[in-house]
Coordinates of C-alpha atoms in Angstrom, one line a residue:
G1 CA -22.3 8.7 -39.4
A2 CA -20.6 6.0 -37.0
G3 CA -21.4 2.6 -38.1
V4 CA -22.4 3.2 -41.7
D5 CA -21.1 1.3 -44.4
V6 CA -19.2 -0.6 -42.4
Q7 CA -17.8 -4.0 -43.4
A8 CA -16.1 -6.5 -41.2
H9 CA -12.5 -7.4 -41.8
Q10 CA -11.9 -10.6 -44.1
F11 CA -10.3 -12.4 -41.5
Q12 CA -11.6 -13.0 -38.2
Y13 CA -10.7 -15.0 -35.2
P14 CA -13.1 -17.9 -34.3
S15 CA -15.7 -16.7 -31.5
V16 CA -14.5 -20.3 -29.9
E17 CA -11.8 -20.1 -27.3
G18 CA -9.9 -22.9 -26.1
D19 CA -6.6 -24.1 -24.7
A20 CA -3.7 -25.6 -26.6
N21 CA -2.6 -29.0 -25.1
I22 CA 0.8 -28.9 -25.2
V23 CA 2.4 -32.5 -25.4
L24 CA 6.2 -32.1 -25.2
H25 CA 8.5 -35.0 -26.1
F26 CA 12.3 -35.1 -25.7
S27 CA 13.2 -36.0 -29.1
K28 CA 12.0 -36.6 -32.6
A29 CA 11.6 -39.9 -32.0
G30 CA 9.3 -39.4 -29.1
V31 CA 7.2 -37.0 -31.2
E32 CA 6.8 -39.9 -33.8
Q33 CA 6.2 -42.6 -31.0
G34 CA 3.3 -40.0 -29.4
I35 CA 1.9 -39.7 -33.0
V36 CA 1.7 -43.7 -33.4
K37 CA 0.1 -43.9 -30.0
A38 CA -2.6 -40.9 -30.7
V39 CA -3.7 -42.3 -34.1
T40 CA -3.8 -45.8 -32.8
E41 CA -6.1 -44.7 -29.7
A42 CA -8.3 -42.6 -32.1
S43 CA -8.7 -45.5 -34.7
E44 CA -9.9 -47.7 -31.8
A45 CA -12.5 -45.2 -30.4
A46 CA -13.9 -44.1 -33.7
I47 CA -14.1 -47.8 -34.9
K48 CA -15.9 -48.6 -31.4
A49 CA -18.1 -45.7 -31.8
K50 CA -19.3 -45.9 -35.4
G51 CA -17.2 -48.7 -37.4
S52 CA -14.8 -46.5 -39.3
F53 CA -11.9 -44.1 -38.4
T54 CA -11.2 -41.1 -40.8
L55 CA -7.8 -39.6 -40.9
V56 CA -6.7 -36.4 -42.4
L57 CA -3.1 -35.9 -43.4
S58 CA -1.1 -32.7 -44.2
G59 CA 2.1 -33.1 -46.2
G60 CA 5.7 -32.1 -45.9
S61 CA 7.8 -33.4 -43.0
L62 CA 4.7 -34.3 -40.9
L63 CA 4.7 -37.4 -43.2
N64 CA 7.6 -38.7 -42.0
F65 CA 6.2 -39.4 -38.6
L66 CA 3.8 -41.7 -39.5
S67 CA 6.0 -44.7 -40.5
G68 CA 5.7 -46.3 -37.3
L69 CA 2.0 -47.1 -38.0
A70 CA 3.2 -49.8 -40.2
D71 CA 5.0 -51.5 -37.6
S72 CA 2.4 -51.1 -34.7
K73 CA 1.0 -54.4 -33.1
K74 CA -1.9 -52.8 -31.9
I75 CA -3.8 -51.9 -35.1
S76 CA -5.7 -54.7 -36.9
S77 CA -8.9 -53.0 -38.2
W78 CA -7.1 -51.4 -41.3
D79 CA -9.8 -52.2 -43.6
K80 CA -11.9 -49.8 -41.6
W81 CA -9.6 -46.8 -41.8
H82 CA -10.3 -44.0 -44.4
I83 CA -7.4 -41.5 -45.5
Y84 CA -7.9 -38.3 -46.8
Y85 CA -5.6 -34.9 -47.4
V86 CA -5.9 -31.6 -45.8
D87 CA -4.7 -30.4 -49.0
E88 CA -3.1 -31.8 -52.0
R89 CA -0.7 -30.6 -54.9
N90 CA -2.2 -30.7 -58.3
V91 CA 0.1 -33.2 -59.2
P92 CA 0.2 -36.9 -60.9
H93 CA 0.4 -39.3 -57.9
T94 CA 3.5 -40.5 -58.6
S95 CA 5.3 -37.0 -58.2
P96 CA 7.7 -36.2 -55.7
D97 CA 5.5 -33.3 -54.9
S98 CA 2.4 -35.6 -54.1
N99 CA 1.3 -35.6 -50.6
H100 CA -0.6 -39.1 -51.1
K101 CA 2.8 -40.5 -52.7
G102 CA 4.5 -39.2 -49.6
A103 CA 1.8 -40.9 -47.4
C104 CA 2.2 -44.1 -49.4
T105 CA 6.2 -44.4 -49.1
A106 CA 5.8 -43.7 -45.3
F107 CA 3.1 -46.0 -44.5
L108 CA 0.1 -46.6 -46.9
S109 CA 2.2 -49.2 -49.1
K110 CA 3.0 -51.1 -46.0
V111 CA -0.5 -51.4 -44.5
P112 CA -3.8 -53.4 -46.0
I113 CA -5.9 -50.3 -46.0
P114 CA -8.2 -50.9 -49.2
A115 CA -7.1 -48.6 -52.2
A116 CA -10.8 -47.1 -52.5
N117 CA -10.4 -45.9 -48.6
Q118 CA -7.3 -44.0 -49.7
H119 CA -9.0 -40.7 -51.2
A120 CA -6.3 -38.8 -53.3
I121 CA -6.8 -36.1 -55.5
L122 CA -8.2 -36.6 -59.2
E123 CA -5.2 -36.5 -61.5
N124 CA -4.7 -34.9 -64.9
V125 CA -7.5 -32.2 -64.6
P126 CA -7.4 -28.2 -63.9
V127 CA -7.4 -27.5 -60.4
D128 CA -10.5 -26.2 -60.0
Q129 CA -12.2 -29.1 -61.2
A130 CA -9.8 -31.3 -59.0
A131 CA -11.1 -29.2 -55.8
K132 CA -14.9 -29.8 -57.1
H133 CA -14.3 -33.7 -57.6
Y134 CA -12.6 -33.7 -53.9
E135 CA -15.5 -31.9 -52.3
G136 CA -18.1 -33.8 -54.1
M137 CA -16.1 -37.2 -53.0
L138 CA -16.7 -35.7 -49.4
I139 CA -20.2 -34.6 -49.8
G140 CA -20.7 -38.1 -51.3
T141 CA -19.5 -40.1 -48.4
P142 CA -22.0 -41.5 -46.0
T143 CA -22.5 -40.4 -43.0
T144 CA -22.1 -43.2 -41.0
I145 CA -18.4 -42.7 -42.2
L146 CA -18.0 -39.2 -42.1
P147 CA -20.8 -37.4 -39.7
R148 CA -21.9 -33.9 -40.1
N149 CA -22.4 -31.3 -37.3
S150 CA -25.1 -29.0 -36.8
D151 CA -23.7 -26.6 -39.6
G152 CA -23.6 -29.5 -42.0
L153 CA -20.0 -29.6 -42.1
P154 CA -18.1 -32.8 -42.3
V155 CA -16.4 -33.8 -39.1
F156 CA -13.3 -35.8 -39.5
D157 CA -12.1 -38.2 -36.5
L158 CA -8.6 -37.3 -36.5
M159 CA -6.5 -34.4 -38.3
L160 CA -3.1 -34.2 -38.5
L161 CA -1.4 -30.9 -39.3
G162 CA 2.2 -29.1 -39.6
T163 CA 3.1 -25.4 -40.2
G164 CA 5.3 -23.9 -42.5
P165 CA 7.8 -21.0 -41.2
D166 CA 4.9 -18.4 -42.4
G167 CA 2.5 -20.2 -40.0
H168 CA 0.2 -21.5 -43.1
I169 CA -1.5 -24.4 -42.8
A170 CA -2.8 -26.9 -45.4
S171 CA -2.6 -24.5 -48.4
L172 CA -4.1 -21.8 -46.8
F173 CA -1.5 -19.2 -46.6
P174 CA -1.0 -15.8 -44.7
N175 CA -3.8 -13.1 -46.0
A176 CA -4.8 -15.2 -49.0
P177 CA -8.4 -15.3 -49.9
Q178 CA -8.8 -19.1 -49.3
T179 CA -7.8 -18.5 -45.8
A180 CA -10.5 -16.1 -45.4
A181 CA -13.3 -18.4 -47.0
T182 CA -16.3 -19.1 -44.7
S183 CA -18.0 -21.3 -47.1
G184 CA -17.4 -24.6 -48.8
W185 CA -15.4 -27.6 -48.2
V186 CA -12.5 -27.7 -50.7
L187 CA -11.0 -24.7 -52.5
P188 CA -8.6 -24.5 -55.4
V189 CA -5.0 -22.6 -55.0
S190 CA -3.7 -21.6 -58.5
N191 CA -0.9 -19.4 -57.1
S192 CA 0.5 -20.8 -54.2
P193 CA 3.7 -18.8 -52.7
K194 CA 5.4 -21.9 -52.6
P195 CA 5.9 -24.7 -55.3
P196 CA 3.9 -26.4 -56.9
P197 CA 1.5 -23.4 -57.4
E198 CA -1.6 -25.3 -58.1
R199 CA -3.3 -27.0 -55.1
I200 CA -6.4 -28.0 -53.3
T201 CA -7.0 -27.4 -49.7
F202 CA -9.9 -27.5 -47.2
T203 CA -11.6 -24.6 -45.8
L204 CA -10.9 -23.4 -42.2
P205 CA -14.7 -24.2 -41.3
V206 CA -13.9 -28.0 -42.4
I207 CA -10.6 -28.2 -40.5
N208 CA -12.5 -26.8 -37.4
A209 CA -15.2 -28.9 -37.6
A210 CA -13.0 -32.2 -37.0
K211 CA -13.2 -33.9 -33.6
E212 CA -9.2 -34.0 -32.9
I213 CA -6.5 -32.0 -34.2
I214 CA -3.1 -32.5 -33.6
F215 CA -0.1 -29.9 -35.1
V216 CA 2.9 -31.6 -35.1
A217 CA 6.4 -29.7 -35.2
S218 CA 10.0 -31.1 -34.4
G219 CA 13.2 -29.3 -34.7
E220 CA 15.0 -26.0 -34.0
E221 CA 13.8 -24.9 -37.4
K222 CA 10.3 -25.0 -36.3
A223 CA 11.2 -23.1 -32.8
E224 CA 10.3 -19.6 -34.2
V225 CA 7.1 -20.3 -36.1
V226 CA 5.9 -22.2 -32.7
Q227 CA 6.7 -19.6 -30.3
R228 CA 4.8 -16.9 -32.6
I229 CA 1.8 -19.1 -33.1
L230 CA 1.5 -20.1 -29.4
E231 CA 2.6 -16.8 -27.9
I232 CA 2.0 -14.0 -29.9
Q233 CA -1.4 -12.4 -30.9
A234 CA -1.1 -11.6 -34.7
L235 CA -3.4 -9.9 -36.9
P236 CA -6.2 -12.3 -38.1
G237 CA -4.9 -14.0 -40.9
A238 CA -1.3 -13.1 -40.6
L239 CA -0.7 -16.5 -39.2
P240 CA -3.5 -18.8 -40.6
A241 CA -2.2 -21.6 -37.8
Q242 CA -3.7 -19.3 -35.0
L243 CA -7.3 -19.5 -36.8
V244 CA -7.2 -23.4 -36.1
R245 CA -9.6 -23.5 -33.2
P246 CA -12.0 -26.7 -33.2
S247 CA -15.4 -25.8 -32.8
Q248 CA -16.5 -28.8 -30.8
G249 CA -13.1 -30.9 -31.0
T250 CA -9.6 -31.0 -29.3
L251 CA -6.5 -29.4 -30.3
R252 CA -3.3 -30.5 -29.2
W253 CA 0.4 -29.8 -30.3
F254 CA 3.2 -32.5 -30.3
L255 CA 6.4 -30.8 -29.7
D256 CA 10.1 -31.8 -29.1
V257 CA 12.5 -29.7 -26.8
Q258 CA 14.0 -28.1 -30.0
S259 CA 10.8 -27.1 -31.4
A260 CA 9.6 -25.7 -27.9
Q261 CA 12.7 -24.1 -26.7
K262 CA 11.4 -20.5 -27.4
L263 CA 8.4 -20.9 -25.6
D264 CA 7.7 -19.4 -22.1
I265 CA 5.0 -21.9 -21.1
S266 CA 5.7 -21.1 -17.0
N267 CA 4.2 -17.7 -17.7
W268 CA 1.3 -18.4 -19.7
E269 CA -1.0 -17.9 -16.6
D270 CA 0.0 -14.4 -16.6
R271 CA -3.0 -12.7 -18.7
K272 CA -1.1 -9.4 -18.6
A273 CA 1.9 -10.9 -20.4
F274 CA 0.0 -13.3 -22.9
P275 CA -0.8 -13.4 -25.6
R276 CA 1.7 -10.9 -26.6
T277 CA 1.1 -8.7 -29.6
T278 CA 3.7 -7.5 -32.1

């Protein structure tokens, strides 16, 4: 009869509802300035509250917006910063595919954050081992630096995310098993749809446990995916970015005019029109 042998769909939207705070900048340079300001403010608040600041980075074009941090005159407590990666490619740190190398080029090599506080992937091991090592490193981090929430998940101070044209975040791709995972902190990816194929990635529960998440998108090439994520209700799992809803934290989008050009924000209050389905 009805309800017998029913299994829940592997992808589920979070039970937490929340508003996406859109911060619109006139230009790409404005986005960069906004990110520097947001990171600076988050670091000051975290260091004042607990004596340390945890910053989680994504890869790709996002890293290009961080170069202004090295020029900031308002940041002095670099030794209290801890850098993590929401995902990383299973490649040497010297590889051009390495997110850690990209972060070093953008700002890490120019600021006095201790090397021990820059938490890069373990090199030259199988991807399964790399994921286990990274998760073990997180678990072993003192809770004075990386607190846990009521579910036992790590609470990072600030997480910066980008999104691909398919709506993926970190290395959580549309309809992939890692995207549906409800347990674990860090998972291996051995068959990424975009090269390189081997990666490690935070799970969605860990991402959604962050104190603050900022999505960053700039340029006309991001306009379509931004519009799809923010205005079109896709099937769960089809646009992983739509599954990012911090359980107790805040979510903001930093956009420039070009990446926001297809949005119809003025009509978002019309509940009959938004979110649309397609």
